[in-house]
Short mmCIF file of C-alpha atoms and ligand atoms in Angstrom, two decimals:
data_model
loop_
_atom_site.label_atom_id
_atom_site.label_comp_id
_atom_site.label_asym_id
_atom_site.label_seq_id
_atom_site.Cartn_x
_atom_site.Cartn_y
_atom_site.Cartn_z
CA MET A 27 8.40 -4.14 21.52
CA ARG A 28 10.98 -5.27 19.01
CA PHE A 29 14.56 -4.25 19.24
CA THR A 30 14.69 -1.81 16.37
CA ARG A 31 11.32 -0.12 16.73
CA ARG A 32 12.68 2.85 18.66
CA THR A 33 15.32 3.60 16.05
CA LEU A 34 12.93 2.96 13.18
CA LEU A 35 10.43 5.45 14.59
CA ARG A 36 12.96 8.04 15.50
CA GLY A 37 13.14 9.83 12.19
CA ALA A 38 9.41 10.37 11.95
CA GLY A 39 9.90 14.08 12.54
CA ALA A 40 12.27 14.40 9.57
CA GLY A 41 11.31 17.00 7.02
CA ALA A 42 10.92 19.90 9.44
CA LEU A 43 13.66 21.92 7.75
CA ALA A 44 12.92 24.41 5.01
CA VAL A 45 13.60 23.33 1.42
CA LEU A 46 17.35 23.76 1.10
CA LEU A 47 18.24 22.37 -2.27
CA ALA A 48 15.32 23.42 -4.41
CA SER A 49 17.50 24.75 -7.23
CA CYS A 50 18.78 21.30 -8.23
CA THR A 51 18.16 19.50 -11.49
CA PRO A 52 15.82 16.59 -10.75
CA ARG A 53 15.88 13.22 -12.54
CA THR A 54 13.60 10.37 -11.62
CA THR A 55 13.90 6.67 -12.45
CA ASP A 56 14.14 6.91 -16.19
CA PRO A 57 15.88 4.07 -17.96
CA ASP A 58 16.64 6.15 -21.05
CA PRO A 59 20.32 7.01 -20.71
CA SER A 60 20.10 9.23 -23.77
CA ALA A 61 17.78 11.75 -22.10
CA SER A 62 19.33 15.18 -22.55
CA ALA A 63 20.65 17.11 -19.58
CA THR A 64 18.75 20.09 -18.18
CA PRO A 65 21.16 22.94 -17.39
CA SER A 66 21.64 23.39 -13.66
CA ALA A 67 20.37 26.52 -11.99
CA THR A 68 22.81 28.58 -9.92
CA PRO A 69 22.91 26.97 -6.49
CA THR A 70 21.65 29.10 -3.62
CA PRO A 71 23.28 28.10 -0.36
CA VAL A 72 20.77 28.04 2.49
CA GLY A 73 21.82 27.14 5.99
CA GLU A 74 24.96 25.10 6.21
CA VAL A 75 24.48 22.43 3.55
CA PRO A 76 24.83 24.24 0.23
CA ALA A 77 22.43 23.63 -2.62
CA ALA A 78 23.57 20.86 -4.91
CA ALA A 79 24.24 21.76 -8.52
CA ALA A 80 22.29 18.72 -9.70
CA PHE A 81 20.66 15.60 -8.39
CA VAL A 82 19.39 12.27 -9.66
CA ARG A 83 17.08 9.99 -7.70
CA SER A 84 15.63 6.52 -8.08
CA GLN A 85 12.02 5.55 -7.39
CA TRP A 86 12.07 1.77 -7.77
CA ALA A 87 9.46 1.22 -5.06
CA THR A 88 6.80 2.94 -7.16
CA ASP A 89 8.10 1.76 -10.55
CA PRO A 90 5.41 -0.44 -12.16
CA PHE A 91 8.06 -2.56 -13.91
CA ALA A 92 9.89 -3.38 -10.68
CA TRP A 93 7.94 -2.41 -7.49
CA GLY A 94 11.19 -2.51 -5.54
CA SER A 95 14.88 -3.21 -5.87
CA ARG A 96 15.91 -6.81 -5.24
CA VAL A 97 14.29 -10.01 -4.03
CA THR A 98 14.57 -10.71 -0.29
CA ARG A 99 13.45 -13.59 1.89
CA PRO A 100 11.10 -12.71 4.73
CA VAL A 101 10.31 -15.17 7.51
CA GLY A 102 8.44 -18.05 5.88
CA ALA A 103 10.30 -17.91 2.56
CA THR A 104 13.08 -20.38 1.85
CA ASP A 105 15.55 -21.21 -0.90
CA ALA A 106 13.01 -23.78 -2.07
CA ASP A 107 10.79 -20.89 -3.19
CA LEU A 108 13.55 -19.60 -5.47
CA ARG A 109 14.02 -23.11 -6.89
CA THR A 110 10.28 -23.65 -7.32
CA LEU A 111 9.94 -20.45 -9.29
CA ALA A 112 12.73 -21.68 -11.57
CA GLU A 113 10.74 -24.85 -12.42
CA PRO A 114 9.30 -24.94 -15.97
CA VAL A 115 5.50 -24.75 -16.24
CA ALA A 116 3.87 -27.15 -18.71
CA GLU A 117 7.17 -27.24 -20.63
CA ARG A 118 6.13 -23.87 -22.12
CA VAL A 119 6.69 -21.15 -19.52
CA PHE A 120 10.16 -20.69 -18.01
CA PHE A 121 11.24 -18.23 -15.33
CA ALA A 122 14.57 -16.46 -14.83
CA GLY A 123 15.65 -13.34 -12.97
CA ASP A 124 17.13 -12.51 -9.59
CA ALA A 125 14.28 -14.28 -7.75
CA THR A 126 15.14 -17.65 -9.29
CA ASP A 127 18.77 -18.08 -8.28
CA PRO A 128 19.20 -19.80 -4.89
CA ASP A 129 22.97 -19.18 -4.82
CA ARG A 130 22.95 -15.36 -5.18
CA PRO A 131 19.32 -14.20 -4.99
CA GLY A 132 18.74 -10.50 -5.50
CA THR A 133 22.04 -9.88 -7.25
CA VAL A 134 23.31 -9.06 -10.71
CA ALA A 135 25.43 -12.21 -10.57
CA GLY A 136 22.41 -14.33 -9.62
CA ALA A 137 20.25 -12.78 -12.33
CA ARG A 138 22.93 -13.39 -14.95
CA ALA A 139 23.40 -17.01 -13.81
CA SER A 140 19.63 -17.51 -14.02
CA GLY A 141 19.71 -16.41 -17.67
CA GLU A 142 22.27 -19.11 -18.44
CA ARG A 143 20.37 -21.71 -16.39
CA VAL A 144 17.02 -21.04 -18.06
CA ALA A 145 18.52 -21.48 -21.53
CA ILE A 146 19.70 -24.96 -20.53
CA ASP A 147 16.32 -25.79 -18.96
CA LEU A 148 14.41 -24.71 -22.05
CA SER A 149 16.72 -26.62 -24.39
CA ALA A 150 15.80 -29.84 -22.58
CA PHE A 151 12.26 -29.53 -24.03
CA ALA A 152 12.70 -27.55 -27.25
CA THR A 153 14.18 -27.98 -30.70
CA THR A 154 16.30 -25.19 -32.10
CA ASP A 155 13.88 -24.34 -34.91
CA GLU A 156 11.44 -22.98 -32.32
CA ARG A 157 10.42 -19.38 -31.67
CA VAL A 158 11.12 -18.23 -28.13
CA ALA A 159 9.97 -15.00 -26.48
CA VAL A 160 11.95 -13.49 -23.62
CA ILE A 161 9.99 -11.03 -21.47
CA GLY A 162 12.29 -8.40 -19.97
CA ALA A 163 15.57 -6.90 -21.16
CA GLY A 164 17.45 -6.82 -17.87
CA ILE A 165 20.61 -8.85 -17.37
CA ALA A 166 18.69 -12.12 -16.91
CA GLY A 167 16.67 -11.61 -20.10
CA ALA A 168 19.66 -10.42 -22.13
CA THR A 169 21.77 -13.38 -21.00
CA ALA A 170 18.98 -15.88 -21.72
CA ALA A 171 18.25 -14.33 -25.11
CA ARG A 172 21.91 -14.34 -26.18
CA THR A 173 22.48 -17.93 -25.01
CA LEU A 174 19.34 -19.17 -26.79
CA ALA A 175 20.08 -17.22 -29.97
CA ASP A 176 23.63 -18.59 -30.05
CA ALA A 177 22.15 -22.08 -29.75
CA GLY A 178 20.04 -21.42 -32.87
CA TYR A 179 16.62 -20.43 -31.48
CA ASP A 180 14.58 -17.67 -33.09
CA VAL A 181 14.47 -15.24 -30.15
CA THR A 182 12.37 -12.11 -29.63
CA VAL A 183 12.87 -9.96 -26.52
CA ILE A 184 9.90 -7.90 -25.34
CA GLU A 185 10.64 -5.07 -22.91
CA ALA A 186 8.21 -2.71 -21.20
CA ARG A 187 10.61 0.23 -20.93
CA HIS A 188 12.09 2.24 -23.77
CA ALA A 189 15.59 0.93 -23.07
CA ALA A 190 17.35 -2.22 -21.88
CA GLY A 191 19.04 -2.62 -18.50
CA GLY A 192 16.22 -3.02 -15.99
CA ARG A 193 17.67 -2.60 -12.52
CA LEU A 194 21.10 -1.80 -13.98
CA SER A 195 20.46 1.80 -14.89
CA THR A 196 23.18 4.37 -15.60
CA ALA A 197 22.03 7.95 -16.17
CA ALA A 198 24.45 8.99 -18.91
CA ASP A 199 24.48 12.77 -18.62
CA GLU A 200 27.25 15.14 -19.60
CA ASP A 201 26.51 17.32 -16.55
CA TRP A 202 27.86 14.53 -14.40
CA PRO A 203 31.59 13.70 -14.49
CA VAL A 204 30.69 10.43 -12.78
CA PRO A 205 27.42 9.11 -14.24
CA PRO A 206 24.76 8.47 -11.60
CA GLN A 207 23.64 4.88 -11.14
CA ARG A 208 20.01 4.42 -10.20
CA GLY A 209 20.33 0.65 -9.80
CA ALA A 210 23.09 -1.80 -8.83
CA TRP A 211 26.48 -0.10 -8.60
CA LEU A 212 28.27 -1.24 -5.40
CA PHE A 213 29.97 -4.60 -5.64
CA GLY A 214 31.96 -6.75 -3.22
CA ALA A 215 34.74 -9.28 -3.77
CA GLU A 216 32.18 -12.03 -4.46
CA ASP A 217 30.97 -10.06 -7.50
CA ALA A 218 34.33 -10.20 -9.31
CA GLY A 219 32.82 -12.16 -12.23
CA VAL A 220 30.23 -9.47 -12.89
CA THR A 221 32.57 -6.51 -12.43
CA THR A 222 35.14 -8.09 -14.74
CA GLU A 223 32.49 -8.47 -17.42
CA MET A 224 31.29 -4.91 -16.85
CA ALA A 225 34.86 -3.67 -17.17
CA LEU A 226 35.18 -5.44 -20.53
CA GLY A 227 32.16 -3.38 -21.61
CA GLY A 228 33.86 -0.13 -20.59
CA ALA A 229 32.75 0.24 -16.97
CA THR A 230 35.26 1.55 -14.47
CA PHE A 231 35.25 1.11 -10.71
CA ALA A 232 36.66 2.97 -7.73
CA THR A 233 37.26 1.46 -4.33
CA VAL A 234 35.11 2.94 -1.57
CA ALA A 235 36.91 2.44 1.70
CA ALA A 236 37.08 3.80 5.24
CA SER A 237 33.98 4.93 7.05
CA ALA A 238 33.04 7.82 9.29
CA ALA A 239 30.07 8.03 11.64
CA ARG A 240 28.57 11.29 12.85
CA GLY A 241 25.43 12.50 14.56
CA ALA A 242 23.93 15.73 15.85
CA ALA A 243 26.66 16.07 18.48
CA GLY A 244 29.62 15.24 16.23
CA GLU A 245 31.59 12.01 15.93
CA GLU A 246 29.73 8.84 16.79
CA THR A 247 30.46 5.14 17.10
CA PHE A 248 29.29 2.80 14.35
CA SER A 249 28.52 -0.85 15.04
CA ASP A 250 30.89 -3.39 13.50
CA GLY A 251 27.94 -5.72 12.99
CA THR A 252 29.11 -8.38 15.43
CA VAL A 253 25.80 -8.30 17.28
CA VAL A 254 23.89 -8.87 14.06
CA ALA A 255 26.21 -11.68 12.94
CA GLU A 256 25.87 -13.36 16.34
CA ALA A 257 22.09 -12.97 16.34
CA ILE A 258 21.90 -14.59 12.91
CA ALA A 259 24.24 -17.41 13.94
CA GLU A 260 22.14 -18.09 17.03
CA ALA A 261 18.80 -17.90 15.21
CA SER A 262 19.92 -20.04 12.28
CA GLY A 263 19.70 -23.12 14.50
CA ALA A 264 16.33 -22.22 16.06
CA PRO A 265 13.37 -24.59 15.51
CA THR A 266 11.41 -21.85 13.73
CA ASP A 267 12.56 -18.98 11.57
CA VAL A 268 12.47 -15.59 13.32
CA ALA A 269 12.82 -12.08 11.95
CA LEU A 270 16.20 -10.39 12.21
CA ALA A 271 14.89 -7.69 14.60
CA ASP A 272 13.52 -10.39 16.92
CA ALA A 273 16.75 -12.38 16.75
CA ILE A 274 18.71 -9.28 17.78
CA ALA A 275 16.27 -8.65 20.63
CA GLU A 276 16.83 -12.23 21.80
CA THR A 277 20.54 -11.52 22.30
CA GLY A 278 19.65 -9.11 25.10
CA VAL A 279 22.01 -6.47 23.72
CA PRO A 280 20.53 -3.05 24.53
CA ASP A 281 19.18 -0.88 21.76
CA SER A 282 21.67 1.70 20.48
CA ASP A 283 21.87 4.38 17.83
CA ALA A 284 25.04 2.76 16.46
CA LEU A 285 23.21 -0.50 15.86
CA GLY A 286 20.27 1.38 14.34
CA ALA A 287 22.66 3.00 11.85
CA TYR A 288 24.21 -0.40 11.08
CA LEU A 289 20.78 -1.87 10.35
CA ALA A 290 20.01 1.12 8.13
CA TRP A 291 23.22 0.38 6.19
CA LEU A 292 22.34 -3.32 5.94
CA SER A 293 18.89 -2.41 4.59
CA ALA A 294 20.42 0.13 2.19
CA LEU A 295 22.62 -2.59 0.68
CA THR A 296 20.21 -5.50 0.68
CA GLY A 297 16.74 -3.92 0.66
CA ILE A 298 15.62 -5.96 3.68
CA ASP A 299 13.20 -4.89 6.37
CA PRO A 300 14.80 -6.10 9.65
CA GLU A 301 11.30 -6.54 11.09
CA THR A 302 10.47 -9.25 8.53
CA ALA A 303 13.82 -10.53 7.18
CA SER A 304 14.48 -14.23 7.64
CA THR A 305 17.40 -15.29 9.82
CA TRP A 306 17.36 -18.83 8.42
CA PHE A 307 18.03 -17.30 5.02
CA ALA A 308 19.80 -14.21 6.25
CA PRO A 309 21.02 -11.34 4.06
CA GLU A 310 24.72 -11.08 3.22
CA LEU A 311 26.31 -8.79 5.82
CA PRO A 312 28.37 -5.90 4.44
CA GLY A 313 32.13 -6.16 4.17
CA GLY A 314 34.49 -3.23 4.62
CA GLU A 315 35.25 -2.20 1.03
CA PHE A 316 33.24 -1.87 -2.16
CA GLU A 317 33.91 -1.36 -5.81
CA ALA A 318 31.66 1.49 -6.94
CA ALA A 319 30.85 1.80 -10.64
CA THR A 320 32.14 5.14 -11.94
CA ALA A 321 31.12 4.73 -15.60
CA ASP A 322 28.23 3.39 -17.64
CA VAL A 323 27.49 -0.25 -16.74
CA SER A 324 24.81 -0.79 -19.38
CA ALA A 325 27.00 -2.64 -21.92
CA VAL A 326 26.76 -5.79 -19.79
CA VAL A 327 23.09 -5.87 -20.84
CA SER A 328 23.13 -4.13 -24.23
CA ASP A 329 26.08 -6.09 -25.71
CA PRO A 330 24.37 -9.51 -25.43
CA LEU A 331 21.28 -8.00 -27.09
CA ASP A 332 23.27 -6.78 -30.10
CA GLY A 333 21.77 -8.14 -33.32
CA LEU A 334 18.69 -9.64 -31.60
CA THR A 335 15.09 -8.61 -32.17
CA VAL A 336 14.12 -6.45 -29.18
CA THR A 337 10.75 -4.72 -28.94
CA TYR A 338 10.81 -1.80 -26.50
CA SER A 339 8.01 0.16 -24.79
CA THR A 340 5.83 -2.96 -24.95
CA PRO A 341 4.56 -4.26 -21.60
CA VAL A 342 3.29 -7.82 -21.71
CA SER A 343 -0.08 -8.13 -19.96
CA GLY A 344 -0.96 -11.78 -20.52
CA VAL A 345 0.68 -15.19 -21.03
CA ILE A 346 -1.70 -17.80 -22.42
CA TYR A 347 -0.20 -21.25 -22.77
CA ASP A 348 -1.17 -24.82 -23.62
CA ASP A 349 0.65 -27.87 -24.91
CA THR A 350 0.93 -26.42 -28.41
CA GLY A 351 2.51 -23.06 -27.62
CA VAL A 352 2.29 -19.65 -25.99
CA SER A 353 0.36 -16.53 -26.88
CA LEU A 354 1.49 -13.24 -25.38
CA ARG A 355 -1.00 -10.45 -24.90
CA LEU A 356 0.61 -7.04 -25.16
CA ALA A 357 -0.59 -3.86 -23.49
CA THR A 358 -1.06 -2.48 -27.01
CA GLY A 359 -3.88 -5.00 -27.49
CA GLU A 360 -1.88 -7.13 -29.94
CA ALA A 361 -1.14 -10.82 -29.44
CA LEU A 362 2.03 -12.65 -30.51
CA THR A 363 2.53 -16.41 -30.65
CA PHE A 364 5.65 -18.36 -29.77
CA ASP A 365 6.61 -21.92 -29.00
CA ARG A 366 7.91 -21.07 -25.52
CA VAL A 367 8.43 -18.06 -23.28
CA VAL A 368 11.06 -17.03 -20.74
CA VAL A 369 9.65 -14.64 -18.12
CA THR A 370 12.28 -12.48 -16.39
CA VAL A 371 10.16 -9.71 -14.86
CA PRO A 372 10.96 -8.85 -11.21
CA ILE A 373 9.15 -10.69 -8.41
CA GLY A 374 7.49 -7.37 -7.55
CA VAL A 375 5.74 -7.47 -10.93
CA LEU A 376 4.77 -11.14 -10.58
CA GLN A 377 3.14 -10.26 -7.24
CA THR A 378 0.72 -7.91 -9.00
CA ASP A 379 -1.85 -8.80 -11.63
CA ALA A 380 0.09 -6.92 -14.32
CA ILE A 381 0.67 -10.18 -16.20
CA ALA A 382 -2.28 -12.59 -16.23
CA PHE A 383 -1.31 -16.24 -16.71
CA ASP A 384 -3.91 -18.44 -18.39
CA PRO A 385 -4.25 -21.09 -17.09
CA PRO A 386 -3.12 -19.72 -13.70
CA LEU A 387 0.36 -20.76 -12.62
CA PRO A 388 0.52 -23.95 -10.53
CA PHE A 389 -0.03 -23.51 -6.78
CA ALA A 390 3.65 -24.17 -6.10
CA HIS A 391 4.67 -21.22 -8.28
CA ARG A 392 2.02 -18.93 -6.83
CA GLY A 393 3.06 -19.97 -3.32
CA ALA A 394 6.69 -19.16 -4.08
CA ILE A 395 5.80 -15.79 -5.61
CA SER A 396 3.76 -14.74 -2.60
CA ALA A 397 6.31 -16.04 -0.06
CA LEU A 398 9.20 -14.00 -1.46
CA GLU A 399 9.46 -10.26 -0.92
CA MET A 400 10.60 -7.41 -3.13
CA GLY A 401 13.05 -5.43 -1.01
CA ALA A 402 13.40 -1.68 -1.40
CA ILE A 403 16.48 0.46 -2.01
CA GLU A 404 16.51 4.06 -3.19
CA VAL A 405 19.44 6.30 -4.05
CA VAL A 406 19.86 10.05 -4.35
CA TRP A 407 22.95 11.38 -6.13
CA LEU A 408 23.95 14.95 -5.24
CA ARG A 409 26.61 16.85 -7.17
CA PHE A 410 28.08 19.93 -5.46
CA ASP A 411 30.21 22.70 -6.93
CA GLU A 412 32.56 22.49 -3.95
CA PRO A 413 32.81 19.96 -1.15
CA PHE A 414 31.40 21.21 2.18
CA TRP A 415 33.18 18.39 3.98
CA GLU A 416 36.81 17.52 4.60
CA THR A 417 36.75 13.87 5.61
CA GLU A 418 38.43 11.41 3.25
CA ALA A 419 36.13 8.62 4.41
CA GLY A 420 34.33 7.02 1.49
CA LEU A 421 31.40 5.75 3.50
CA TRP A 422 29.42 7.93 5.91
CA HIS A 423 26.93 6.81 8.52
CA VAL A 424 24.46 9.17 10.16
CA VAL A 425 23.89 8.00 13.72
CA GLY A 426 21.03 8.84 16.08
CA PRO A 427 18.34 11.53 16.05
CA LEU A 428 19.20 14.73 14.22
CA THR A 429 16.72 17.34 15.39
CA PRO A 430 16.19 18.56 18.97
CA GLU A 431 12.52 17.46 18.77
CA GLU A 432 13.57 13.95 17.84
CA THR A 433 16.04 13.84 20.70
CA ALA A 434 13.58 15.20 23.25
CA SER A 435 10.35 13.50 22.24
CA PRO A 436 9.65 10.03 23.61
CA THR A 437 9.09 7.19 21.16
CA PRO A 438 5.47 7.38 20.06
CA THR A 439 3.43 4.31 20.89
CA PRO A 440 2.00 2.92 17.65
CA THR A 441 -1.80 3.02 17.60
CA PRO A 442 -3.26 -0.34 16.55
CA GLY A 443 -4.33 -0.11 12.94
CA ALA A 444 -2.42 3.13 12.37
CA GLU A 445 0.39 3.20 9.84
CA ALA A 446 3.69 2.98 11.73
CA ALA A 447 5.98 5.97 11.33
CA VAL A 448 9.29 5.19 9.69
CA ASP A 449 12.76 6.64 10.18
CA ARG A 450 13.36 8.23 6.80
CA THR A 451 16.71 9.79 7.65
CA ILE A 452 19.18 9.01 4.88
CA ARG A 453 21.72 7.35 7.14
CA SER A 454 24.14 5.89 4.59
CA TRP A 455 26.19 8.01 2.18
CA VAL A 456 28.96 7.24 -0.28
CA ASN A 457 31.46 10.08 -0.65
CA LEU A 458 32.93 9.83 -4.16
CA MET A 459 35.39 12.70 -3.58
CA PRO A 460 38.36 10.59 -2.38
CA ALA A 461 37.97 7.99 -5.13
CA THR A 462 37.11 10.26 -8.08
CA GLY A 463 38.06 13.82 -7.09
CA GLU A 464 34.45 14.87 -7.73
CA PRO A 465 32.29 16.43 -4.96
CA ILE A 466 29.51 13.88 -5.35
CA LEU A 467 27.59 12.28 -2.48
CA VAL A 468 25.25 9.34 -2.90
CA GLY A 469 22.60 8.76 -0.25
CA ILE A 470 21.23 5.22 0.05
CA VAL A 471 18.19 4.06 2.01
CA GLY A 472 16.67 0.61 2.24
CA GLY A 473 13.69 -1.28 3.58
CA PRO A 474 10.67 0.69 4.85
CA ALA A 475 12.71 3.92 4.78
CA ALA A 476 13.24 3.45 1.04
CA ARG A 477 9.51 3.00 0.44
CA ALA A 478 8.82 6.17 2.45
CA VAL A 479 11.51 8.09 0.57
CA ALA A 480 10.18 6.92 -2.81
CA ASP A 481 6.88 8.60 -1.95
CA LEU A 482 8.49 12.00 -1.29
CA GLY A 483 8.36 14.81 -3.81
CA ASP A 484 11.71 16.10 -5.09
CA ASP A 485 11.73 19.12 -2.76
CA GLU A 486 10.89 16.99 0.28
CA LEU A 487 13.62 14.53 -0.65
CA LEU A 488 16.19 17.30 -0.99
CA THR A 489 15.17 18.74 2.37
CA LEU A 490 15.59 15.33 3.93
CA ALA A 491 18.98 14.90 2.24
CA ALA A 492 20.21 18.25 3.56
CA GLU A 493 18.91 17.45 7.03
CA SER A 494 20.60 14.05 6.95
CA LEU A 495 23.93 15.49 5.78
CA ALA A 496 24.07 18.28 8.37
CA PRO A 497 26.41 16.34 10.74
CA PHE A 498 29.06 16.23 7.99
CA VAL A 499 29.20 19.98 7.29
CA GLY A 500 32.82 20.99 7.83
CA ALA A 501 33.68 17.54 9.16
C1 LIG B 617 19.01 0.50 -6.10
C2 LIG B 617 19.47 -0.91 -6.37
C3 LIG B 617 20.67 -1.35 -5.85
C4 LIG B 617 21.11 -2.64 -6.09
N1 LIG B 617 22.31 -3.01 -5.61
C5 LIG B 617 22.84 -4.19 -5.99
C6 LIG B 617 24.17 -4.53 -5.65
O1 LIG B 617 24.86 -3.76 -4.97
N2 LIG B 617 24.67 -5.72 -6.07
C7 LIG B 617 23.92 -6.57 -6.82
O2 LIG B 617 24.43 -7.62 -7.24
N3 LIG B 617 22.64 -6.29 -7.15
C8 LIG B 617 22.09 -5.12 -6.74
N4 LIG B 617 20.82 -4.81 -7.09
C9 LIG B 617 19.96 -5.84 -7.69
C10 LIG B 617 20.23 -6.05 -9.18
O3 LIG B 617 20.19 -4.82 -9.85
C11 LIG B 617 19.16 -6.98 -9.71
O4 LIG B 617 19.12 -8.16 -8.94
C12 LIG B 617 19.39 -7.40 -11.16
O5 LIG B 617 19.77 -6.31 -11.97
C13 LIG B 617 18.09 -8.03 -11.66
O6 LIG B 617 18.18 -8.34 -13.03
P1 LIG B 617 16.94 -9.05 -13.73
O7 LIG B 617 17.28 -9.20 -15.15
O8 LIG B 617 16.55 -10.24 -12.94
O9 LIG B 617 15.71 -8.03 -13.54
P2 LIG B 617 15.51 -6.59 -14.18
O10 LIG B 617 16.81 -5.91 -14.36
O11 LIG B 617 14.50 -5.91 -13.34
O12 LIG B 617 14.91 -6.91 -15.62
C14 LIG B 617 13.57 -7.25 -15.80
C15 LIG B 617 13.03 -6.47 -16.98
O13 LIG B 617 11.65 -6.81 -17.15
C16 LIG B 617 10.97 -5.65 -17.60
N5 LIG B 617 9.54 -5.79 -17.36
C17 LIG B 617 8.86 -5.67 -16.20
N6 LIG B 617 7.55 -5.88 -16.39
C18 LIG B 617 7.39 -6.14 -17.72
C19 LIG B 617 6.27 -6.44 -18.54
N7 LIG B 617 5.02 -6.51 -18.04
N8 LIG B 617 6.47 -6.65 -19.86
C20 LIG B 617 7.71 -6.57 -20.40
N9 LIG B 617 8.81 -6.28 -19.66
C21 LIG B 617 8.65 -6.08 -18.34
C22 LIG B 617 11.60 -4.54 -16.78
O14 LIG B 617 11.38 -3.27 -17.35
C23 LIG B 617 13.08 -4.96 -16.78
O15 LIG B 617 13.79 -4.35 -17.83
C24 LIG B 617 20.34 -3.53 -6.86
C25 LIG B 617 19.12 -3.09 -7.38
C26 LIG B 617 18.69 -1.80 -7.14
C27 LIG B 617 17.39 -1.34 -7.73
#
């Protein structure tokens, strides 16, 4: 049995509580920041966690234009896969996006760098009188389109959604004094380039610092991550790549709730599944402080698109290419022709048959696409009329089992062939009260828990959120 299985299974009983927050205003993953606000119903406090006045959730794991949150490397994938995907195909088809940057894969910074890189790659084959299509209006597509247009190319951006931004998605809503972010919004020191650019576009940031850990019995210990760092260091020199959970098991350190909560936090930030994540190409481990976006971040994508031809609500379903050019098949049934195309859709989309390439992509590209993994992260933003907590800690960790049944019941033995139960407890929360003065809590889940949470209905999610927050009532 792997190290983390006990903690991963532990939350399987979650959801036993009655619906506590049913009077909230739901919002799902909707990239249209102009959607008008629905007035909040009067909150009805039930139990100890009061009803939130409003909530916003993401559902990236079931979003057909993403199928997850950020690229991750499972055992078997390497940096070479990211580089391979970045290789031009037949001098006509070029790839960018967060799955093509070996330096910062799965990040806004990496996606933006890939947009600059692909413009240089394409220019090595093209002349500036050519027509270039860019598929996807996320930060990679917007950066590529702007760089190519500035170089003189005739650029058309084709985007499946009705707005730009992709996995940078601010829900501009006057009901919210701090606009909810469904996508990337927590940045570390290494992201200074991106946050500076976002700030130039009007984004503001607040530092989230100091953490608190609590469980059913009150205060708890949280792991400082040393065990995980040591396991990765040890495994990085092993003759074969092993999954993070196996590498931790190899250290011989006993299983603990504190470590389970740390792994939940690591998954919430990176989207990894510890059971599959590579230790040769390990995820970045979390630092102590974060800059949290407290205003609209969309200008970093919309500004570069200013003045360009962008076609929204138009999924591309086919890319047909030969040595004379590229024809794009649109979901509308139309076809458009270009000299070259830049494809920036997420790896999760490339792993489906949503876009048919004709001829099929080379084996190397298909191998890279199938080796990489789309990690999962989901967020739920809850706005309360009054705080029900006192702690000034900006980061909360929920440690250990929360219900008496979970505590008492032994770990179920997985039946072969049966779907493994997953700990869905929302173990990581950002408390925006100290940084912004607003009683807003943001729950974050990652990995298999995020996929399970994405499948929940709004009422089930709110029940789970209330259950997960119970240790912080009055704390
Ligand atoms: C919840 C969450 C938290 C994150 N946290 C962080 C973080 O803390 N730090 C960090 O650096 N990064 C974070 N990320 C990752 C970061 O957001 C992404 O790596 C980055 O935004 C990817 O940009 P992109 O342009 O490559 O892809 P995207 O932004 O996904 O853009 C691709 C575009 O292609 C469009 N598209 C898809 N299919 C089609 C089609 N068939 N036809 C036409 N268009 C199509 C999509 O709609 C989308 O607009 C997070 C992501 C999520 C979801």
